[in-house]
Amino acid sequence: MEKSFIFYCIKKISTIFAMSVEKRRYSLYHVAKRLKKFDIMPLGLAKK
């Protein structure tokens, strides 16, 4: 029982972490788009 519970916790934490990473990537993309609007895109060009 304990082993399966620990495994469940690890799975839960990993999924939450993955979701937060996705959200962070999405927000970074959003910020980059906003910067492009104001023609401040040295950061975007450097990444490419």
PDB file of N, CA and C in Angstrom:
ATOM      1  N   MET A   1       0.838  -1.209   0.000  1.00  0.00           N
ATOM      2  CA  MET A   1       0.000   0.000   0.000  1.00  0.00           C
ATOM      3  C   MET A   1       0.873   1.260   0.000  1.00  0.00           C
ATOM      4  N   GLU A   2       1.873   1.276   0.877  1.00  0.00           N
ATOM      5  CA  GLU A   2       2.721   2.471   0.976  1.00  0.00           C
ATOM      6  C   GLU A   2       3.450   2.759  -0.330  1.00  0.00           C
ATOM      7  N   LYS A   3       3.973   1.691  -0.948  1.00  0.00           N
ATOM      8  CA  LYS A   3       4.720   1.877  -2.201  1.00  0.00           C
ATOM      9  C   LYS A   3       3.844   2.499  -3.271  1.00  0.00           C
ATOM     10  N   SER A   4       2.645   1.979  -3.427  1.00  0.00           N
ATOM     11  CA  SER A   4       1.747   2.497  -4.465  1.00  0.00           C
ATOM     12  C   SER A   4       1.362   3.942  -4.164  1.00  0.00           C
ATOM     13  N   PHE A   5       1.203   4.276  -2.881  1.00  0.00           N
ATOM     14  CA  PHE A   5       0.845   5.643  -2.502  1.00  0.00           C
ATOM     15  C   PHE A   5       1.973   6.607  -2.863  1.00  0.00           C
ATOM     16  N   ILE A   6       3.204   6.188  -2.581  1.00  0.00           N
ATOM     17  CA  ILE A   6       4.369   7.023  -2.906  1.00  0.00           C
ATOM     18  C   ILE A   6       4.451   7.217  -4.413  1.00  0.00           C
ATOM     19  N   PHE A   7       4.234   6.123  -5.160  1.00  0.00           N
ATOM     20  CA  PHE A   7       4.273   6.192  -6.621  1.00  0.00           C
ATOM     21  C   PHE A   7       3.208   7.156  -7.129  1.00  0.00           C
ATOM     22  N   TYR A   8       2.023   7.087  -6.507  1.00  0.00           N
ATOM     23  CA  TYR A   8       0.914   7.974  -6.889  1.00  0.00           C
ATOM     24  C   TYR A   8       1.301   9.429  -6.649  1.00  0.00           C
ATOM     25  N   CYS A   9       1.927   9.698  -5.513  1.00  0.00           N
ATOM     26  CA  CYS A   9       2.347  11.066  -5.180  1.00  0.00           C
ATOM     27  C   CYS A   9       3.364  11.573  -6.200  1.00  0.00           C
ATOM     28  N   ILE A  10       4.321  10.718  -6.542  1.00  0.00           N
ATOM     29  CA  ILE A  10       5.351  11.117  -7.508  1.00  0.00           C
ATOM     30  C   ILE A  10       4.716  11.432  -8.851  1.00  0.00           C
ATOM     31  N   LYS A  11       3.762  10.588  -9.257  1.00  0.00           N
ATOM     32  CA  LYS A  11       3.079  10.804 -10.535  1.00  0.00           C
ATOM     33  C   LYS A  11       2.332  12.131 -10.515  1.00  0.00           C
ATOM     34  N   LYS A  12       1.641  12.389  -9.409  1.00  0.00           N
ATOM     35  CA  LYS A  12       0.857  13.612  -9.270  1.00  0.00           C
ATOM     36  C   LYS A  12       1.771  14.835  -9.355  1.00  0.00           C
ATOM     37  N   ILE A  13       2.871  14.794  -8.613  1.00  0.00           N
ATOM     38  CA  ILE A  13       3.805  15.921  -8.586  1.00  0.00           C
ATOM     39  C   ILE A  13       4.394  16.154  -9.975  1.00  0.00           C
ATOM     40  N   SER A  14       4.754  15.061 -10.660  1.00  0.00           N
ATOM     41  CA  SER A  14       5.361  15.203 -11.989  1.00  0.00           C
ATOM     42  C   SER A  14       4.379  15.821 -12.975  1.00  0.00           C
ATOM     43  N   THR A  15       3.101  15.433 -12.891  1.00  0.00           N
ATOM     44  CA  THR A  15       2.109  16.002 -13.812  1.00  0.00           C
ATOM     45  C   THR A  15       1.909  17.482 -13.511  1.00  0.00           C
ATOM     46  N   ILE A  16       1.874  17.842 -12.235  1.00  0.00           N
ATOM     47  CA  ILE A  16       1.705  19.250 -11.849  1.00  0.00           C
ATOM     48  C   ILE A  16       2.902  20.055 -12.350  1.00  0.00           C
ATOM     49  N   PHE A  17       4.106  19.484 -12.198  1.00  0.00           N
ATOM     50  CA  PHE A  17       5.320  20.162 -12.642  1.00  0.00           C
ATOM     51  C   PHE A  17       5.286  20.372 -14.154  1.00  0.00           C
ATOM     52  N   ALA A  18       4.860  19.345 -14.881  1.00  0.00           N
ATOM     53  CA  ALA A  18       4.783  19.446 -16.342  1.00  0.00           C
ATOM     54  C   ALA A  18       3.804  20.542 -16.745  1.00  0.00           C
ATOM     55  N   MET A  19       2.679  20.609 -16.045  1.00  0.00           N
ATOM     56  CA  MET A  19       1.679  21.629 -16.349  1.00  0.00           C
ATOM     57  C   MET A  19       2.248  23.021 -16.113  1.00  0.00           C
ATOM     58  N   SER A  20       2.966  23.192 -15.001  1.00  0.00           N
ATOM     59  CA  SER A  20       3.536  24.509 -14.691  1.00  0.00           C
ATOM     60  C   SER A  20       4.570  24.900 -15.742  1.00  0.00           C
ATOM     61  N   VAL A  21       5.333  23.911 -16.220  1.00  0.00           N
ATOM     62  CA  VAL A  21       6.334  24.194 -17.257  1.00  0.00           C
ATOM     63  C   VAL A  21       5.637  24.657 -18.522  1.00  0.00           C
ATOM     64  N   GLU A  22       4.548  23.977 -18.879  1.00  0.00           N
ATOM     65  CA  GLU A  22       3.794  24.355 -20.077  1.00  0.00           C
ATOM     66  C   GLU A  22       3.261  25.775 -19.938  1.00  0.00           C
ATOM     67  N   LYS A  23       2.726  26.091 -18.758  1.00  0.00           N
ATOM     68  CA  LYS A  23       2.182  27.432 -18.518  1.00  0.00           C
ATOM     69  C   LYS A  23       3.273  28.480 -18.640  1.00  0.00           C
ATOM     70  N   ARG A  24       4.449  28.161 -18.088  1.00  0.00           N
ATOM     71  CA  ARG A  24       5.557  29.108 -18.132  1.00  0.00           C
ATOM     72  C   ARG A  24       5.966  29.352 -19.580  1.00  0.00           C
ATOM     73  N   ARG A  25       6.049  28.273 -20.366  1.00  0.00           N
ATOM     74  CA  ARG A  25       6.428  28.401 -21.774  1.00  0.00           C
ATOM     75  C   ARG A  25       5.408  29.252 -22.504  1.00  0.00           C
ATOM     76  N   TYR A  26       4.129  29.036 -22.198  1.00  0.00           N
ATOM     77  CA  TYR A  26       3.054  29.778 -22.851  1.00  0.00           C
ATOM     78  C   TYR A  26       3.149  31.259 -22.503  1.00  0.00           C
ATOM     79  N   SER A  27       3.404  31.557 -21.229  1.00  0.00           N
ATOM     80  CA  SER A  27       3.494  32.956 -20.801  1.00  0.00           C
ATOM     81  C   SER A  27       4.715  33.629 -21.433  1.00  0.00           C
ATOM     82  N   LEU A  28       5.821  32.884 -21.547  1.00  0.00           N
ATOM     83  CA  LEU A  28       7.016  33.441 -22.190  1.00  0.00           C
ATOM     84  C   LEU A  28       6.725  33.771 -23.643  1.00  0.00           C
ATOM     85  N   TYR A  29       5.980  32.885 -24.305  1.00  0.00           N
ATOM     86  CA  TYR A  29       5.604  33.107 -25.702  1.00  0.00           C
ATOM     87  C   TYR A  29       4.735  34.348 -25.808  1.00  0.00           C
ATOM     88  N   HIS A  30       3.825  34.504 -24.856  1.00  0.00           N
ATOM     89  CA  HIS A  30       2.934  35.661 -24.823  1.00  0.00           C
ATOM     90  C   HIS A  30       3.734  36.951 -24.665  1.00  0.00           C
ATOM     91  N   VAL A  31       4.693  36.931 -23.746  1.00  0.00           N
ATOM     92  CA  VAL A  31       5.527  38.115 -23.502  1.00  0.00           C
ATOM     93  C   VAL A  31       6.315  38.466 -24.759  1.00  0.00           C
ATOM     94  N   ALA A  32       6.849  37.442 -25.431  1.00  0.00           N
ATOM     95  CA  ALA A  32       7.620  37.680 -26.655  1.00  0.00           C
ATOM     96  C   ALA A  32       6.739  38.327 -27.720  1.00  0.00           C
ATOM     97  N   LYS A  33       5.509  37.855 -27.825  1.00  0.00           N
ATOM     98  CA  LYS A  33       4.586  38.428 -28.804  1.00  0.00           C
ATOM     99  C   LYS A  33       4.307  39.893 -28.481  1.00  0.00           C
ATOM    100  N   ARG A  34       4.134  40.179 -27.196  1.00  0.00           N
ATOM    101  CA  ARG A  34       3.850  41.548 -26.769  1.00  0.00           C
ATOM    102  C   ARG A  34       5.041  42.453 -27.076  1.00  0.00           C
ATOM    103  N   LEU A  35       6.248  41.937 -26.846  1.00  0.00           N
ATOM    104  CA  LEU A  35       7.450  42.726 -27.126  1.00  0.00           C
ATOM    105  C   LEU A  35       7.559  43.005 -28.618  1.00  0.00           C
ATOM    106  N   LYS A  36       7.195  42.028 -29.433  1.00  0.00           N
ATOM    107  CA  LYS A  36       7.250  42.210 -30.886  1.00  0.00           C
ATOM    108  C   LYS A  36       6.331  43.338 -31.312  1.00  0.00           C
ATOM    109  N   LYS A  37       5.204  43.458 -30.638  1.00  0.00           N
ATOM    110  CA  LYS A  37       4.246  44.520 -30.961  1.00  0.00           C
ATOM    111  C   LYS A  37       4.904  45.888 -30.819  1.00  0.00           C
ATOM    112  N   PHE A  38       5.731  46.034 -29.795  1.00  0.00           N
ATOM    113  CA  PHE A  38       6.378  47.328 -29.549  1.00  0.00           C
ATOM    114  C   PHE A  38       7.710  47.438 -30.288  1.00  0.00           C
ATOM    115  N   ASP A  39       7.983  46.488 -31.196  1.00  0.00           N
ATOM    116  CA  ASP A  39       9.223  46.493 -31.980  1.00  0.00           C
ATOM    117  C   ASP A  39      10.463  46.485 -31.093  1.00  0.00           C
ATOM    118  N   ILE A  40      10.365  45.800 -29.947  1.00  0.00           N
ATOM    119  CA  ILE A  40      11.545  45.592 -29.097  1.00  0.00           C
ATOM    120  C   ILE A  40      11.834  44.103 -29.190  1.00  0.00           C
ATOM    121  N   MET A  41      12.549  43.689 -30.236  1.00  0.00           N
ATOM    122  CA  MET A  41      12.746  42.261 -30.420  1.00  0.00           C
ATOM    123  C   MET A  41      14.197  41.827 -30.586  1.00  0.00           C
ATOM    124  N   PRO A  42      15.150  42.411 -29.864  1.00  0.00           N
ATOM    125  CA  PRO A  42      16.508  41.856 -29.921  1.00  0.00           C
ATOM    126  C   PRO A  42      16.559  40.495 -29.236  1.00  0.00           C
ATOM    127  N   LEU A  43      15.720  40.324 -28.207  1.00  0.00           N
ATOM    128  CA  LEU A  43      15.663  39.064 -27.474  1.00  0.00           C
ATOM    129  C   LEU A  43      15.143  37.960 -28.385  1.00  0.00           C
ATOM    130  N   GLY A  44      14.084  38.252 -29.116  1.00  0.00           N
ATOM    131  CA  GLY A  44      13.498  37.263 -30.016  1.00  0.00           C
ATOM    132  C   GLY A  44      14.460  36.889 -31.130  1.00  0.00           C
ATOM    133  N   LEU A  45      15.198  37.879 -31.634  1.00  0.00           N
ATOM    134  CA  LEU A  45      16.145  37.607 -32.714  1.00  0.00           C
ATOM    135  C   LEU A  45      17.327  36.796 -32.199  1.00  0.00           C
ATOM    136  N   ALA A  46      17.736  37.080 -30.956  1.00  0.00           N
ATOM    137  CA  ALA A  46      18.862  36.359 -30.371  1.00  0.00           C
ATOM    138  C   ALA A  46      18.504  34.885 -30.164  1.00  0.00           C
ATOM    139  N   LYS A  47      17.241  34.624 -29.803  1.00  0.00           N
ATOM    140  CA  LYS A  47      16.819  33.240 -29.576  1.00  0.00           C
ATOM    141  C   LYS A  47      16.817  32.447 -30.882  1.00  0.00           C
ATOM    142  N   LYS A  48      16.448  33.108 -31.987  1.00  0.00           N
ATOM    143  CA  LYS A  48      16.415  32.421 -33.290  1.00  0.00           C
ATOM    144  C   LYS A  48      17.843  32.201 -33.773  1.00  0.00           C
TER     145      LYS A  48
END
